[in-house]
Short mmCIF file of C-alpha atoms in Angstrom, two decimals:
data_model
loop_
_atom_site.label_atom_id
_atom_site.label_comp_id
_atom_site.label_asym_id
_atom_site.label_seq_id
_atom_site.Cartn_x
_atom_site.Cartn_y
_atom_site.Cartn_z
CA MET M 251 93.68 97.31 96.47
CA GLN M 252 95.55 99.62 99.37
CA PHE M 253 96.14 99.06 102.75
CA LEU M 254 94.16 101.40 106.28
CA TRP M 255 97.58 99.34 107.99
CA PRO M 256 100.19 98.37 105.89
CA GLN M 257 102.59 98.09 108.56
CA PHE M 258 101.24 95.12 109.55
CA LEU M 259 101.68 93.89 105.97
CA TRP M 260 105.78 93.79 107.73
CA LEU M 261 104.48 90.51 109.68
CA LEU M 262 105.26 88.52 105.82
CA LEU M 263 108.55 88.65 106.80
CA ALA M 264 107.79 85.99 108.95
CA LEU M 265 106.74 83.16 106.12
CA PRO M 266 110.41 82.80 104.63
CA LEU M 267 111.23 81.74 108.47
CA LEU M 268 108.78 79.39 108.69
CA VAL M 269 109.28 77.68 105.58
CA GLY M 270 113.65 77.90 106.74
CA LEU M 271 111.78 75.97 110.43
CA TYR M 272 109.37 73.29 107.84
CA LEU M 273 112.14 72.44 106.02
CA LEU M 274 114.49 72.06 108.78
CA LEU M 275 112.07 70.21 110.32
CA LEU M 276 112.28 67.65 107.28
CA ARG M 277 115.70 67.90 107.50
CA ARG M 278 115.54 65.93 110.68
CA LYS M 279 113.00 64.12 110.08
CA LYS M 280 115.85 62.00 106.18
CA LYS M 281 119.18 62.16 108.96
CA MET M 282 116.22 60.59 111.13
CA ALA M 283 114.98 57.83 108.35
CA VAL M 284 118.30 57.19 107.45
CA ARG M 285 119.36 55.38 111.20
CA TYR M 286 116.29 53.54 110.36
CA ALA M 287 116.43 50.94 106.73
CA SER M 288 113.27 49.76 107.84
CA LEU M 289 112.07 54.01 108.04
CA THR M 290 114.07 54.27 104.40
CA PHE M 291 111.78 51.61 102.27
CA VAL M 292 108.97 52.78 103.97
CA LYS M 293 109.90 56.21 101.78
CA GLU M 294 110.42 54.26 99.21
CA ALA M 295 107.30 52.65 98.37
CA MET M 296 105.34 55.89 98.76
CA GLY M 297 106.56 56.79 95.19
CA ARG M 298 106.80 60.46 94.49
CA GLY M 299 103.19 61.48 94.70
CA GLN M 300 103.14 60.01 97.99
CA GLN M 301 105.82 62.15 99.01
CA LEU M 302 104.44 65.69 96.77
CA ARG M 303 101.42 65.21 98.99
CA ARG M 304 102.27 65.23 102.31
CA HIS M 305 104.21 68.66 101.71
CA VAL M 306 99.99 70.49 100.18
CA PRO M 307 98.61 70.90 103.79
CA PRO M 308 101.49 72.63 104.93
CA ALA M 309 101.52 75.05 102.26
CA LEU M 310 97.93 75.16 102.08
CA PHE M 311 97.76 76.14 106.39
CA LEU M 312 100.69 79.04 104.68
CA LEU M 313 98.90 80.52 102.77
CA SER M 314 96.35 81.11 104.92
CA MET M 315 98.55 82.69 107.58
CA VAL M 316 99.07 84.65 104.52
CA ALA M 317 95.47 85.96 104.07
CA LEU M 318 95.27 86.02 107.82
CA VAL M 319 98.55 89.27 107.31
CA LEU M 320 96.85 91.19 104.82
CA ALA M 321 93.28 90.85 106.31
CA ALA M 322 95.37 92.36 109.59
CA SER M 323 96.73 95.01 107.20
CA ARG M 324 92.55 96.34 106.61
CA PRO M 325 92.58 96.04 102.85
CA VAL M 326 90.81 98.61 100.68
CA ALA M 327 89.72 98.27 96.92
CA VAL M 328 86.25 99.04 94.34
CA VAL M 329 84.21 96.12 94.60
CA THR M 330 80.39 96.43 93.62
CA LEU M 331 77.90 96.42 95.68
CA PRO M 332 74.03 96.84 95.51
CA SER M 333 73.30 101.17 95.80
CA ASN M 334 71.18 101.93 98.69
CA GLN M 335 69.14 104.01 96.51
CA GLN M 336 65.73 104.76 97.84
CA THR M 337 64.32 106.61 95.95
CA ILE M 338 64.11 107.56 91.65
CA ILE M 339 61.85 110.04 90.58
CA LEU M 340 61.51 110.06 86.88
CA ALA M 341 60.71 113.49 85.42
CA MET M 342 58.85 113.25 82.22
CA ASP M 343 58.15 115.39 79.52
CA VAL M 344 54.46 115.57 78.20
CA SER M 345 54.35 118.69 75.48
CA GLY M 346 53.03 118.68 72.26
CA SER M 347 55.96 117.58 70.11
CA MET M 348 55.48 113.71 72.36
CA ARG M 349 52.74 113.30 69.88
CA ALA M 350 55.75 113.53 67.02
CA THR M 351 56.31 109.85 64.97
CA ASP M 352 59.50 108.95 63.72
CA VAL M 353 60.29 107.66 67.40
CA GLN M 354 57.87 104.32 66.55
CA PRO M 355 54.56 104.85 67.76
CA ASN M 356 55.59 107.30 68.60
CA ARG M 357 57.17 109.48 71.19
CA LEU M 358 54.98 109.93 74.19
CA VAL M 359 53.91 105.93 73.93
CA ALA M 360 57.88 104.60 73.11
CA ALA M 361 58.80 106.67 76.44
CA GLN M 362 56.15 105.53 78.67
CA ASN M 363 56.80 101.74 77.18
CA ALA M 364 60.63 102.35 78.17
CA ALA M 365 59.26 103.25 81.02
CA LYS M 366 57.13 101.08 82.90
CA ALA M 367 59.81 98.36 81.21
CA PHE M 368 62.39 100.32 83.26
CA ILE M 369 60.32 100.36 86.23
CA ASN M 370 59.58 96.74 86.49
CA GLU M 371 63.49 95.91 85.98
CA LEU M 372 64.47 97.36 89.61
CA PRO M 373 64.54 95.79 92.80
CA ARG M 374 61.09 95.97 95.17
CA THR M 375 61.97 97.80 97.66
CA VAL M 376 62.95 100.91 95.44
CA LYS M 377 60.19 103.86 95.82
CA VAL M 378 59.76 105.35 92.39
CA GLY M 379 58.04 108.64 92.15
CA ILE M 380 56.84 110.38 88.47
CA VAL M 381 56.44 113.71 87.50
CA ALA M 382 54.96 115.03 84.47
CA PHE M 383 55.97 118.63 82.88
CA ALA M 384 54.99 120.43 79.52
CA GLY M 385 54.87 124.32 80.50
CA SER M 386 54.09 123.10 84.12
CA ALA M 387 55.35 120.27 85.91
CA GLN M 388 52.97 118.36 88.40
CA VAL M 389 53.93 115.44 90.72
CA ALA M 390 52.11 112.18 88.85
CA GLN M 391 52.97 109.96 91.38
CA LEU M 392 54.74 110.74 94.60
CA PRO M 393 57.49 108.06 95.59
CA THR M 394 56.35 104.24 95.87
CA THR M 395 56.95 100.99 95.99
CA ASN M 396 53.16 100.38 94.36
CA ARG M 397 54.15 99.15 90.89
CA GLU M 398 50.49 98.70 89.68
CA ASP M 399 50.79 102.90 91.05
CA LEU M 400 53.22 103.94 88.89
CA VAL M 401 52.01 101.95 85.09
CA THR M 402 48.72 103.73 86.03
CA ALA M 403 49.97 107.89 86.72
CA ILE M 404 52.33 106.75 83.29
CA ASP M 405 49.31 106.14 81.00
CA ARG M 406 47.63 109.05 82.28
CA PHE M 407 49.25 111.32 80.98
CA GLN M 408 47.75 114.08 79.00
CA LEU M 409 50.07 115.87 76.52
CA GLN M 410 49.94 120.24 77.05
CA ARG M 411 51.89 123.05 75.40
CA ALA M 412 55.01 124.39 76.18
CA THR M 413 58.43 122.68 78.10
CA ALA M 414 59.59 123.51 81.80
CA THR M 415 63.21 121.49 81.91
CA GLY M 416 63.86 123.83 84.89
CA ASN M 417 60.41 123.17 86.98
CA ALA M 418 61.02 119.58 86.28
CA ILE M 419 63.61 119.32 88.70
CA VAL M 420 62.85 121.69 90.70
CA ILE M 421 59.28 119.38 91.46
CA SER M 422 61.18 116.26 91.48
CA LEU M 423 63.76 118.81 94.02
CA ALA M 424 60.55 119.19 96.12
CA THR M 425 59.81 115.60 96.27
CA LEU M 426 62.78 114.37 97.31
CA PHE M 427 62.02 116.63 99.76
CA PRO M 428 59.49 118.15 101.23
CA ASP M 429 60.81 119.38 104.05
CA GLN M 430 63.51 121.76 102.65
CA GLY M 431 61.08 124.10 101.80
CA ILE M 432 62.21 124.13 97.87
CA ASP M 433 59.35 126.68 96.49
CA LEU M 434 59.16 126.31 92.49
CA GLU M 435 56.76 130.16 92.85
CA SER M 436 59.36 132.18 94.58
CA MET M 437 62.28 131.03 92.59
CA GLN M 438 59.85 131.83 89.03
CA SER M 439 59.32 135.48 89.76
CA GLY M 440 62.16 136.13 90.88
CA ARG M 441 62.43 136.41 94.65
CA GLU M 442 64.08 132.48 95.37
CA ARG M 443 64.35 132.39 99.11
CA PRO M 444 67.83 132.96 100.45
CA ARG M 445 70.13 129.71 99.87
CA GLY M 446 71.19 127.39 102.50
CA LEU M 447 68.98 128.50 104.36
CA ALA M 448 65.47 125.86 104.95
CA ILE M 449 62.34 127.14 106.69
CA ASP M 450 60.43 124.68 109.46
CA ALA M 451 57.07 124.27 108.63
CA GLU M 452 55.47 124.55 112.05
CA LYS M 453 58.88 126.49 114.56
CA LYS M 454 59.23 128.77 110.98
CA GLU M 455 62.32 128.62 111.94
CA LYS M 456 65.42 128.57 109.63
CA LYS M 457 68.25 125.57 110.02
CA GLU M 458 70.78 126.30 108.05
CA PHE M 459 71.55 124.39 104.83
CA GLN M 460 75.13 123.36 103.97
CA PRO M 461 75.21 122.07 100.70
CA MET M 462 76.68 118.53 99.88
CA ALA M 463 78.75 117.36 97.18
CA PRO M 464 77.82 116.82 93.81
CA GLY M 465 76.58 113.08 92.96
CA SER M 466 77.15 112.92 96.58
CA TYR M 467 73.53 111.73 98.38
CA PRO M 468 73.47 108.23 97.67
CA SER M 469 69.66 107.74 98.87
CA ALA M 470 67.46 108.99 95.39
CA ALA M 471 68.10 110.24 91.64
CA VAL M 472 66.47 112.01 89.26
CA ILE M 473 65.74 110.82 85.10
CA MET M 474 64.62 113.75 83.86
CA LEU M 475 63.14 112.47 79.77
CA THR M 476 62.82 115.65 77.23
CA ASP M 477 62.63 116.04 73.64
CA GLY M 478 62.46 120.07 73.67
CA GLN M 479 64.50 123.13 74.72
CA ARG M 480 63.47 125.20 77.85
CA THR M 481 60.28 127.82 76.72
CA THR M 482 58.85 128.54 80.08
CA GLY M 483 59.86 128.68 83.62
CA VAL M 484 63.25 127.63 85.63
CA ASP M 485 66.04 127.77 83.93
CA PRO M 486 67.36 124.55 84.05
CA LEU M 487 70.56 125.40 85.31
CA GLU M 488 70.08 127.26 88.31
CA ALA M 489 67.56 123.82 88.87
CA ALA M 490 70.34 121.71 88.75
CA LYS M 491 72.58 123.61 91.36
CA LEU M 492 69.77 123.43 93.31
CA ALA M 493 70.02 119.81 93.19
CA ALA M 494 74.32 119.64 92.88
CA ASP M 495 73.52 121.05 96.55
CA ARG M 496 71.75 118.77 97.51
CA GLY M 497 74.00 115.22 96.19
CA VAL M 498 71.16 114.00 94.15
CA ARG M 499 72.72 112.93 90.23
CA VAL M 500 70.75 114.37 87.33
CA TYR M 501 70.28 111.83 84.18
CA THR M 502 69.38 113.55 81.20
CA VAL M 503 68.07 111.12 78.62
CA GLY M 504 67.09 113.22 75.17
CA ILE M 505 64.77 112.27 72.09
CA GLY M 506 64.11 113.25 68.89
CA THR M 507 66.09 115.12 66.82
CA VAL M 508 69.12 117.70 67.91
CA ASP M 509 69.32 119.93 65.35
CA GLY M 510 66.30 120.27 65.08
CA GLU M 511 63.37 120.32 62.62
CA THR M 512 59.57 121.22 61.67
CA ILE M 513 57.29 117.93 63.32
CA GLY M 514 53.08 118.28 61.84
CA PHE M 515 49.59 116.67 63.50
CA GLU M 516 46.57 117.19 63.59
CA GLY M 517 46.46 119.81 61.24
CA TRP M 518 48.96 122.06 63.04
CA SER M 519 52.58 122.14 62.74
CA MET M 520 56.12 122.83 65.30
CA ARG M 521 59.14 123.64 65.41
CA VAL M 522 61.39 121.78 67.67
CA ARG M 523 65.10 121.45 68.17
CA LEU M 524 66.64 119.08 71.15
CA ASP M 525 68.78 120.80 73.08
CA GLU M 526 71.31 118.19 73.67
CA ASP M 527 74.15 121.14 74.83
CA THR M 528 71.41 122.12 78.38
CA LEU M 529 70.79 118.71 78.74
CA LYS M 530 74.26 117.26 78.83
CA GLN M 531 75.74 120.71 81.69
CA ILE M 532 72.36 119.42 84.26
CA ALA M 533 73.84 115.62 84.16
CA ASN M 534 77.94 117.69 84.31
CA LYS M 535 76.70 119.27 87.14
CA THR M 536 74.92 116.85 88.91
CA SER M 537 77.70 114.65 88.92
CA ALA M 538 75.31 112.42 86.05
CA GLU M 539 74.94 111.33 82.83
CA TYR M 540 73.75 112.07 79.59
CA PHE M 541 72.03 109.82 77.04
CA TYR M 542 70.72 109.85 73.76
CA ALA M 543 67.56 107.77 72.55
CA GLY M 544 67.35 108.17 68.60
CA THR M 545 65.07 105.19 68.66
CA ALA M 546 62.14 103.31 70.06
CA GLN M 547 65.18 100.63 71.35
CA ASP M 548 67.54 103.27 71.65
CA LEU M 549 65.28 104.10 75.00
CA ARG M 550 65.23 100.70 76.00
CA LYS M 551 68.53 100.32 75.99
CA VAL M 552 68.68 103.61 78.10
CA TYR M 553 66.65 102.76 81.08
CA GLU M 554 67.86 99.86 81.30
CA ALA M 555 71.55 101.36 81.47
CA LEU M 556 70.13 103.66 84.20
CA SER M 557 68.39 100.00 86.02
CA SER M 558 72.52 98.68 86.52
CA LYS M 559 73.70 101.91 87.59
CA LEU M 560 71.23 102.52 89.77
CA THR M 561 70.68 99.32 91.19
CA VAL M 562 74.31 98.58 91.36
CA GLU M 563 77.24 101.27 92.33
CA LYS M 564 81.09 100.13 91.99
CA LYS M 565 82.51 102.20 95.69
CA GLU M 566 86.20 101.87 98.43
CA THR M 567 85.10 99.44 100.73
CA GLU M 568 87.64 96.97 102.56
CA ILE M 569 87.46 92.87 102.63
CA SER M 570 89.52 92.71 104.67
CA ALA M 571 86.35 89.94 106.36
CA LEU M 572 86.74 87.94 103.02
CA PHE M 573 90.69 87.19 103.09
CA ALA M 574 89.68 86.51 106.78
CA MET M 575 87.43 83.94 105.42
CA ALA M 576 89.84 82.86 102.92
CA ALA M 577 92.70 81.97 105.73
CA ALA M 578 89.61 79.70 108.08
CA CYS M 579 88.92 78.08 104.51
CA LEU M 580 93.18 77.05 103.42
CA ALA M 581 93.16 76.21 107.08
CA LEU M 582 90.39 73.96 107.91
CA LEU M 583 91.21 72.41 103.67
CA SER M 584 94.89 72.09 105.64
CA ALA M 585 93.84 70.19 108.28
CA GLY M 586 91.56 67.53 106.99
CA LEU M 587 93.73 67.08 103.87
CA SER M 588 96.63 65.24 106.92
CA LEU M 589 93.69 64.23 109.05
CA VAL M 590 92.28 62.40 105.99
CA TRP M 591 96.07 61.38 104.21
CA PHE M 592 98.40 61.17 107.56
CA ASN M 593 96.52 60.66 109.99
CA ARG M 594 97.35 63.49 112.39
CA ILE M 595 97.50 68.01 111.86
CA LEU M 596 100.48 69.20 110.21
#
């Protein structure tokens, strides 16, 4: 814990003075009690428990003063709070290799089931969009809070050939920032618009774009699941740089074989290998994380972990209000006990 106004902590030096003043008052009362025999008899009749109890309200009041001084010093600590995440894009691989049955019942069905469970776990206020990608990438469902529409979009996946992981990231960003002129076609043809410029569709005016720190955009994130390596489309690391410049985290999930193997189904076979290195680089470049899922159970656990990461976050927060509330509670408790036990306030 740190303090924004640490100079106020010097006030804690006054607390020993308060303790000394309290002891001085007790001493004066003791001298007065010696003068009156009846008071001495009353004190002896009270017993040790009663004598100790009379120190409880002042002790609580002293603790309330400590809490007030700490509150005035504006303490700051890292605490877990509900996330500001408002939109999540699920970019899901629908290439032919997703038919493989090494993940039961097959990779695609396992990914669909895990994605639907993930969506159901999210708060209803979080919008979710679906991007499906293979040789190209398309928006299967624009960001929405309607869970039924999202489930329907996931169930409509159609398998295609090739894998364009970079395209999936670019389309996800274009969905999140429709007014920034993110153009997939120009990037694919090598005629990308100059970085740092966006085109207003109505005024056709160029606006300066200021890159953000990676992972600093709190309102959106992308989760990309794939079982292969890029075979076409935009360079995924170039697309990751595009996301990093906008502060968007791209969490990557790998499913399938890392070493590479030939997978056969419906009379034909294909060689697939999970490109973990690239997926890790994408996650690192955008200040996110990479997850590997070798089974359907692993995949469900990955999405559960992502759900907890995206719905809560740890961040540095001022907690002066907590100390002020503690001070008020201690002061009220001190006054209440004093009234109940001794019919006076302190």
